Amino acid sequence: MPNRSHFNKGHIALNVLKKKGNLHSSLKVKKNKIDKNTHAFLKIDCLHLLKKIPDNSIQLIICDPPYNILMAKWDRHKNYTDWASEWIKEAYRVLSLDGNFVIFGGLQYQGEQDGGDLLSLISHIRNSTKFNLANLIIWNYPNGMGAQRFFANRHEEIVWLTKTKKYYFDLDAVRIEYDEETKRLYKKDKRLRPESIDKGKNPTNVWQITRLNGNSIERVGHPTQKPKEIIKRLIKSLSYEGSTVLDFFAGSCVSSAVSCEENRNSISGDYDSKIFKYQKLQFKKLDKKFLSKSNQIFENEFKKHPIFK
Ligand SMILES: C[S@@+](CC[C@H](N)C(=O)[O-])C[C@H]1O[C@@H](n2cnc3c(N)ncnc32)[C@H](O)[C@@H]1O
C-alpha cells in the first residue's frame, strides 16, 4: 500500500541515486584529512566573536543559548528574541553553503521571561530568515525533576537548520547497530538489503540520552553541561574532518573537546571567564593520542586558527 512518501520527489530521486550506486550531493564534499586540529578559546560576547569570523567559513554551529529562566547570572536577556535575531543573522552569514546550525532549547518555558523559548526563535527563523529547517530533534532524557501540576518534563529540543538545501549530512557516521538477533531476522527478509542491515539503523529524530548527573565523570563544573554523546552525534553527522565547528555559547567547552576527538577544528567563545577553567578540565580528560594532534590557542592568538588564513 503506497503512502505519501512514495510520491515524494526527494525520496524518488534518492532511490534512483542509490540504484545507480551514486552518492547524494551532501556526501560529495571533500573530507579534508588534517594532521593537526586547532581549537581557539575566547572570553568574548557572542556578537563580538561572530563579527570577527569571515563569511561562509564555518561548517557547523552548535548553539546552546541562555534559556532566559534565571537559572544562573548569565541566564537573563531583555528583549530576548530581538537579541537572538542578531546572532541568528550572523550565524547565517558565517555558515558555509553546505553548513549546519543546531540550536538547543525548550518549549516548556513559554512566556516566562520576554519570550526566550524555542517557539519564539523558530517562529522568528521561519518568518524572517532564509534558514531551511531540516529536523526538529527531540532529546528525551529518562532522568529529571518531578512535577505536581503537569507531566514531568523529559525532553528538550534541538532545531537543525541549514543555510541551503545542499547541506552536508553523513548519516552513515551515526547509524546505530542492530543487535545480533534483529540482524539475523532481518537478513532472512528478502525485501531488505544485507548491506543496509550491516550499516545499522537511522537514529531517528528522537534521541534517548541520559542527562549528566551531578557526579558524572564528564562534569567539569558548568551547570548546564551537555552530554558528549549528543555533541558527538551532531559533530559526526553534520561536519567532516578538517572542517570548523563554532560554539559561541561554549559553556563547558564540550564542543571543542569532541571536535578534538573527531579531528575537526573548533572555535569556542563564552563571555564568562570560567571558559578557560572548563577548557583545561575538558582537555585534561582527553586521551593523550588526541591531545598530541591538537593545537590549542587563546584570545591574543586566535587569528592563527585556519579559518582566518
Ligand atoms: C546553556 S549554557 C551553554 C552550555 C554548553 N552548551 C555546555 O554544554 O557546557 C549558555 C552559556 O552562554 C554563555 N553566555 C550567555 N550570554 C552570552 C553572551 N552574550 N555572549 C557569550 N556567551 C554568553 C553563558 O556564560 C553560558 O556559559
Short mmCIF file of C-alpha atoms and ligand atoms in Angstrom, two decimals:
data_model
loop_
_atom_site.label_atom_id
_atom_site.label_comp_id
_atom_site.label_asym_id
_atom_site.label_seq_id
_atom_site.Cartn_x
_atom_site.Cartn_y
_atom_site.Cartn_z
CA MET A 1 0.00 0.00 0.00
CA PRO A 2 1.70 3.26 -1.07
CA ASN A 3 1.89 6.15 1.38
CA ARG A 4 2.68 9.84 0.76
CA SER A 5 6.43 9.23 0.90
CA HIS A 6 6.16 7.01 -2.21
CA PHE A 7 5.26 10.14 -4.19
CA ASN A 8 7.84 12.40 -2.55
CA LYS A 9 10.18 13.72 -5.30
CA GLY A 10 13.16 13.77 -2.91
CA HIS A 11 12.68 10.11 -1.95
CA ILE A 12 12.25 9.05 -5.59
CA ALA A 13 15.45 10.88 -6.60
CA LEU A 14 17.38 9.32 -3.69
CA ASN A 15 16.25 5.82 -4.67
CA VAL A 16 17.37 6.40 -8.27
CA LEU A 17 20.80 7.55 -6.99
CA LYS A 18 21.06 4.51 -4.69
CA LYS A 19 20.24 2.08 -7.51
CA LYS A 20 22.96 3.66 -9.67
CA GLY A 21 25.41 3.37 -6.75
CA ASN A 22 25.84 7.19 -6.58
CA LEU A 23 26.12 9.40 -3.52
CA HIS A 24 23.81 12.27 -2.61
CA SER A 25 25.48 15.65 -3.23
CA SER A 26 25.61 16.26 0.55
CA LEU A 27 28.21 13.49 0.85
CA LYS A 28 30.39 14.56 -2.06
CA VAL A 29 32.15 17.35 -0.17
CA LYS A 30 35.85 16.81 0.20
CA LYS A 31 36.79 15.33 3.53
CA ASN A 32 39.93 17.23 4.42
CA LYS A 33 42.26 14.91 6.29
CA ILE A 34 44.43 17.05 8.55
CA ASP A 35 47.44 16.21 10.71
CA LYS A 36 46.65 18.67 13.47
CA ASN A 37 43.36 20.19 14.54
CA THR A 38 43.19 23.70 16.00
CA HIS A 39 40.95 24.95 18.81
CA ALA A 40 40.55 28.59 19.75
CA PHE A 41 39.10 29.67 23.12
CA LEU A 42 37.92 33.21 23.70
CA LYS A 43 36.29 35.08 26.56
CA ILE A 44 34.03 37.19 24.43
CA ASP A 45 30.43 38.26 23.83
CA CYS A 46 28.76 36.11 21.17
CA LEU A 47 28.12 39.02 18.79
CA HIS A 48 31.67 40.33 19.06
CA LEU A 49 33.01 36.87 18.28
CA LEU A 50 30.70 36.38 15.30
CA LYS A 51 31.75 39.74 13.81
CA LYS A 52 35.36 38.52 13.68
CA ILE A 53 34.51 35.43 11.62
CA PRO A 54 34.65 35.51 7.80
CA ASP A 55 31.58 34.78 5.62
CA ASN A 56 30.84 31.15 4.66
CA SER A 57 33.68 29.74 6.77
CA ILE A 58 32.01 27.54 9.40
CA GLN A 59 30.71 24.01 8.77
CA LEU A 60 28.73 23.50 11.96
CA ILE A 61 27.45 25.87 14.64
CA ILE A 62 26.44 24.29 17.92
CA CYS A 63 24.36 26.80 19.81
CA ASP A 64 23.04 26.25 23.32
CA PRO A 65 21.87 29.74 24.28
CA PRO A 66 20.80 31.07 27.67
CA TYR A 67 17.24 29.91 28.44
CA ASN A 68 16.12 33.22 29.95
CA ILE A 69 14.68 31.49 33.02
CA LEU A 70 17.17 32.94 35.50
CA MET A 71 18.95 29.61 36.01
CA ALA A 72 22.22 31.46 36.53
CA LYS A 73 23.58 35.02 36.42
CA TRP A 74 24.11 34.70 32.66
CA ASP A 75 20.62 33.40 32.08
CA ARG A 76 18.80 36.70 31.50
CA HIS A 77 18.40 38.76 28.38
CA LYS A 78 15.93 41.60 27.93
CA ASN A 79 14.04 41.52 24.61
CA TYR A 80 15.33 38.01 24.09
CA THR A 81 14.04 37.44 20.56
CA ASP A 82 15.45 40.77 19.30
CA TRP A 83 18.81 39.88 20.81
CA ALA A 84 18.68 36.32 19.41
CA SER A 85 17.76 37.64 15.96
CA GLU A 86 21.15 39.37 15.87
CA TRP A 87 23.21 36.20 16.47
CA ILE A 88 20.92 34.18 14.17
CA LYS A 89 21.62 36.69 11.37
CA GLU A 90 25.37 36.48 11.96
CA ALA A 91 25.21 32.69 12.17
CA TYR A 92 23.68 32.63 8.69
CA ARG A 93 26.47 34.82 7.33
CA VAL A 94 29.38 32.78 8.73
CA LEU A 95 27.94 29.37 7.82
CA SER A 96 29.34 27.65 4.72
CA LEU A 97 26.91 26.92 1.87
CA ASP A 98 26.55 23.27 2.94
CA GLY A 99 26.79 24.18 6.63
CA ASN A 100 24.54 23.27 9.55
CA PHE A 101 23.31 25.20 12.57
CA VAL A 102 21.78 23.50 15.60
CA ILE A 103 20.05 25.32 18.44
CA PHE A 104 19.21 23.67 21.76
CA GLY A 105 16.14 24.82 23.65
CA GLY A 106 12.83 24.00 25.23
CA LEU A 107 9.17 24.73 24.68
CA GLN A 108 8.41 24.44 28.35
CA TYR A 109 9.35 27.99 29.29
CA GLN A 110 6.88 29.76 27.02
CA GLY A 111 6.09 33.29 28.12
CA GLU A 112 8.25 33.17 31.24
CA GLN A 113 10.78 35.92 30.56
CA ASP A 114 10.47 38.14 27.49
CA GLY A 115 9.74 35.19 25.20
CA GLY A 116 13.08 33.35 25.47
CA ASP A 117 11.96 29.92 24.36
CA LEU A 118 12.48 27.85 21.27
CA LEU A 119 8.97 28.51 19.93
CA SER A 120 9.65 32.23 19.62
CA LEU A 121 13.04 31.51 17.98
CA ILE A 122 11.56 29.06 15.47
CA SER A 123 8.79 31.48 14.64
CA HIS A 124 11.34 34.26 14.05
CA ILE A 125 13.53 31.94 11.94
CA ARG A 126 10.56 30.84 9.80
CA ASN A 127 9.21 34.33 9.26
CA SER A 128 12.33 36.43 8.98
CA THR A 129 15.32 34.34 7.81
CA LYS A 130 16.33 32.16 4.86
CA PHE A 131 17.27 29.17 7.03
CA ASN A 132 15.92 25.79 5.96
CA LEU A 133 14.58 23.62 8.81
CA ALA A 134 15.99 20.10 8.33
CA ASN A 135 14.78 18.43 11.55
CA LEU A 136 13.42 19.11 14.98
CA ILE A 137 15.26 16.61 17.18
CA ILE A 138 13.69 15.56 20.46
CA TRP A 139 16.27 14.87 23.13
CA ASN A 140 14.46 12.53 25.53
CA TYR A 141 16.16 12.02 28.88
CA PRO A 142 14.92 9.47 31.38
CA ASN A 143 16.15 11.43 34.41
CA GLY A 144 14.80 14.80 35.60
CA MET A 145 12.73 16.82 38.07
CA GLY A 146 9.34 15.69 39.38
CA ALA A 147 6.18 17.78 38.93
CA GLN A 148 2.73 18.06 40.52
CA ARG A 149 0.84 20.49 38.28
CA PHE A 150 1.83 18.98 34.91
CA PHE A 151 3.54 15.88 33.48
CA ALA A 152 7.19 15.90 34.49
CA ASN A 153 9.26 17.21 31.59
CA ARG A 154 11.59 14.66 29.99
CA HIS A 155 12.65 16.29 26.75
CA GLU A 156 14.45 19.20 25.23
CA GLU A 157 14.54 20.10 21.56
CA ILE A 158 17.36 20.66 19.10
CA VAL A 159 16.43 22.54 15.91
CA TRP A 160 18.65 21.64 12.99
CA LEU A 161 18.82 24.43 10.39
CA THR A 162 20.75 24.60 7.14
CA LYS A 163 21.89 27.50 5.01
CA THR A 164 20.84 25.84 1.75
CA LYS A 165 19.13 22.62 0.70
CA LYS A 166 22.54 21.20 -0.28
CA TYR A 167 23.62 20.69 3.31
CA TYR A 168 26.24 18.19 4.43
CA PHE A 169 24.80 15.17 6.24
CA ASP A 170 26.68 11.94 6.96
CA LEU A 171 24.00 9.57 8.25
CA ASP A 172 26.29 6.53 7.99
CA ALA A 173 28.65 8.07 10.55
CA VAL A 174 25.97 7.90 13.25
CA ARG A 175 23.89 4.84 12.40
CA ILE A 176 23.06 2.55 15.32
CA GLU A 177 23.99 -1.11 15.03
CA TYR A 178 21.15 -3.64 15.15
CA ASP A 179 21.50 -6.30 17.83
CA GLU A 180 22.56 -9.75 16.57
CA GLU A 181 19.08 -11.27 16.86
CA THR A 182 17.44 -8.46 14.85
CA LYS A 183 20.23 -8.67 12.26
CA ARG A 184 19.67 -12.39 11.88
CA LEU A 185 15.90 -11.96 11.44
CA TYR A 186 16.22 -9.02 9.03
CA LYS A 187 18.72 -10.91 6.89
CA LYS A 188 16.10 -13.57 6.28
CA ASP A 189 13.77 -10.94 4.83
CA LYS A 190 14.40 -10.90 1.07
CA ARG A 191 13.00 -7.36 0.74
CA LEU A 192 15.84 -5.91 2.85
CA ARG A 193 19.35 -5.32 1.51
CA PRO A 194 22.03 -7.06 3.66
CA GLU A 195 24.46 -4.09 3.24
CA SER A 196 21.83 -1.75 4.70
CA ILE A 197 21.28 -4.06 7.66
CA ASP A 198 25.03 -4.19 8.34
CA LYS A 199 25.27 -0.39 8.21
CA GLY A 200 22.80 -0.10 11.10
CA LYS A 201 19.66 1.95 11.61
CA ASN A 202 18.87 5.62 11.36
CA PRO A 203 18.89 7.03 14.93
CA THR A 204 15.64 8.91 14.06
CA ASN A 205 14.86 12.37 15.38
CA VAL A 206 14.09 11.14 18.90
CA TRP A 207 17.32 10.66 20.85
CA GLN A 208 17.14 8.93 24.19
CA ILE A 209 20.26 10.01 26.02
CA THR A 210 20.67 10.45 29.76
CA ARG A 211 21.42 13.94 31.10
CA LEU A 212 24.66 14.30 33.02
CA ASN A 213 24.04 13.77 36.70
CA GLY A 214 25.98 15.62 39.36
CA ASN A 215 28.73 13.05 39.73
CA SER A 216 29.18 12.13 36.06
CA ILE A 217 32.86 11.74 35.09
CA GLU A 218 32.22 14.11 32.18
CA ARG A 219 31.38 17.01 34.51
CA VAL A 220 33.74 19.99 34.60
CA GLY A 221 31.57 22.24 36.78
CA HIS A 222 29.35 24.09 34.29
CA PRO A 223 25.70 23.94 35.48
CA THR A 224 24.17 23.14 32.08
CA GLN A 225 26.87 20.97 30.52
CA LYS A 226 25.57 18.79 27.66
CA PRO A 227 26.48 15.09 27.35
CA LYS A 228 29.30 14.25 24.94
CA GLU A 229 27.12 11.60 23.31
CA ILE A 230 24.76 14.23 21.87
CA ILE A 231 27.51 16.58 20.76
CA LYS A 232 29.37 13.67 19.14
CA ARG A 233 26.31 12.64 17.13
CA LEU A 234 25.88 16.20 15.88
CA ILE A 235 29.55 16.71 15.03
CA LYS A 236 29.95 13.35 13.27
CA SER A 237 26.84 13.73 11.12
CA LEU A 238 26.85 17.46 10.35
CA SER A 239 30.55 18.24 9.87
CA TYR A 240 33.55 16.49 8.37
CA GLU A 241 37.20 16.01 9.29
CA GLY A 242 39.20 19.19 8.95
CA SER A 243 36.14 21.46 8.96
CA THR A 244 35.43 24.00 11.70
CA VAL A 245 32.82 23.76 14.47
CA LEU A 246 31.80 27.01 16.18
CA ASP A 247 30.17 27.28 19.62
CA PHE A 248 29.61 30.89 20.69
CA PHE A 249 27.83 29.93 23.97
CA ALA A 250 30.55 27.40 24.75
CA GLY A 251 29.94 26.93 28.49
CA SER A 252 31.94 23.82 29.44
CA CYS A 253 33.77 23.70 26.03
CA VAL A 254 32.34 20.25 25.32
CA SER A 255 32.02 21.09 21.59
CA SER A 256 35.77 21.72 21.35
CA ALA A 257 36.62 18.55 23.29
CA VAL A 258 34.53 16.42 20.93
CA SER A 259 35.87 18.30 17.88
CA CYS A 260 39.37 17.39 19.02
CA GLU A 261 38.45 13.70 19.33
CA GLU A 262 36.80 13.76 15.89
CA ASN A 263 39.61 15.63 14.12
CA ARG A 264 37.65 18.84 13.47
CA ASN A 265 38.86 22.37 14.21
CA SER A 266 36.81 24.42 16.64
CA ILE A 267 36.19 27.90 17.99
CA SER A 268 34.66 28.23 21.46
CA GLY A 269 33.57 31.57 22.91
CA ASP A 270 31.78 32.47 26.13
CA TYR A 271 31.60 35.79 27.94
CA ASP A 272 32.27 34.09 31.27
CA SER A 273 35.98 33.96 32.15
CA LYS A 274 35.42 30.45 33.58
CA ILE A 275 35.69 29.28 29.96
CA PHE A 276 39.44 28.83 30.49
CA LYS A 277 38.99 26.73 33.61
CA TYR A 278 36.46 24.49 31.85
CA GLN A 279 38.66 24.23 28.75
CA LYS A 280 41.58 22.99 30.85
CA LEU A 281 39.44 20.39 32.64
CA GLN A 282 37.86 19.17 29.38
CA PHE A 283 41.21 18.75 27.64
CA LYS A 284 42.78 17.10 30.69
CA LYS A 285 40.17 14.35 30.37
CA LEU A 286 41.06 13.64 26.72
CA ASP A 287 43.13 10.67 25.67
CA LYS A 288 46.80 11.57 25.00
CA LYS A 289 46.53 10.41 21.38
CA PHE A 290 44.03 13.24 20.72
CA LEU A 291 46.00 15.82 22.67
CA SER A 292 49.15 15.21 20.66
CA LYS A 293 47.22 16.16 17.50
CA SER A 294 45.60 19.26 18.94
CA ASN A 295 46.71 22.83 18.74
CA GLN A 296 45.13 24.94 21.47
CA ILE A 297 45.15 28.71 21.07
CA PHE A 298 43.77 31.54 23.15
CA GLU A 299 42.49 35.14 22.82
CA ASN A 300 45.51 37.02 21.52
CA GLU A 301 46.50 34.26 19.11
CA PHE A 302 43.08 33.33 17.76
CA LYS A 303 43.98 34.58 14.27
CA LYS A 304 46.24 31.53 13.96
CA HIS A 305 43.08 29.48 13.53
CA PRO A 306 42.80 28.10 9.93
CA ILE A 307 39.59 29.99 9.12
CA PHE A 308 41.49 33.28 9.24
CA LYS A 309 44.11 32.10 6.73
C1 LIG B 1 23.30 27.00 28.23
S1 LIG B 1 24.91 27.48 28.55
C2 LIG B 1 25.88 26.55 27.38
C3 LIG B 1 26.28 25.21 27.91
C4 LIG B 1 27.15 24.41 26.97
N1 LIG B 1 26.45 24.01 25.77
C5 LIG B 1 27.70 23.15 27.62
O1 LIG B 1 27.34 22.02 27.22
O2 LIG B 1 28.50 23.28 28.52
C6 LIG B 1 24.97 29.09 27.90
C7 LIG B 1 26.31 29.78 28.02
O3 LIG B 1 26.20 31.02 27.33
C8 LIG B 1 27.02 31.98 27.97
N2 LIG B 1 26.52 33.32 27.55
C9 LIG B 1 25.36 33.94 27.91
N3 LIG B 1 25.21 35.11 27.26
C10 LIG B 1 26.32 35.25 26.47
C11 LIG B 1 26.75 36.23 25.54
N4 LIG B 1 26.04 37.34 25.32
N5 LIG B 1 27.91 36.02 24.87
C12 LIG B 1 28.66 34.89 25.11
N6 LIG B 1 28.30 33.93 25.99
C13 LIG B 1 27.14 34.10 26.66
C14 LIG B 1 26.89 31.67 29.45
O4 LIG B 1 28.04 32.14 30.16
C15 LIG B 1 26.76 30.13 29.43
O5 LIG B 1 28.01 29.51 29.69
#
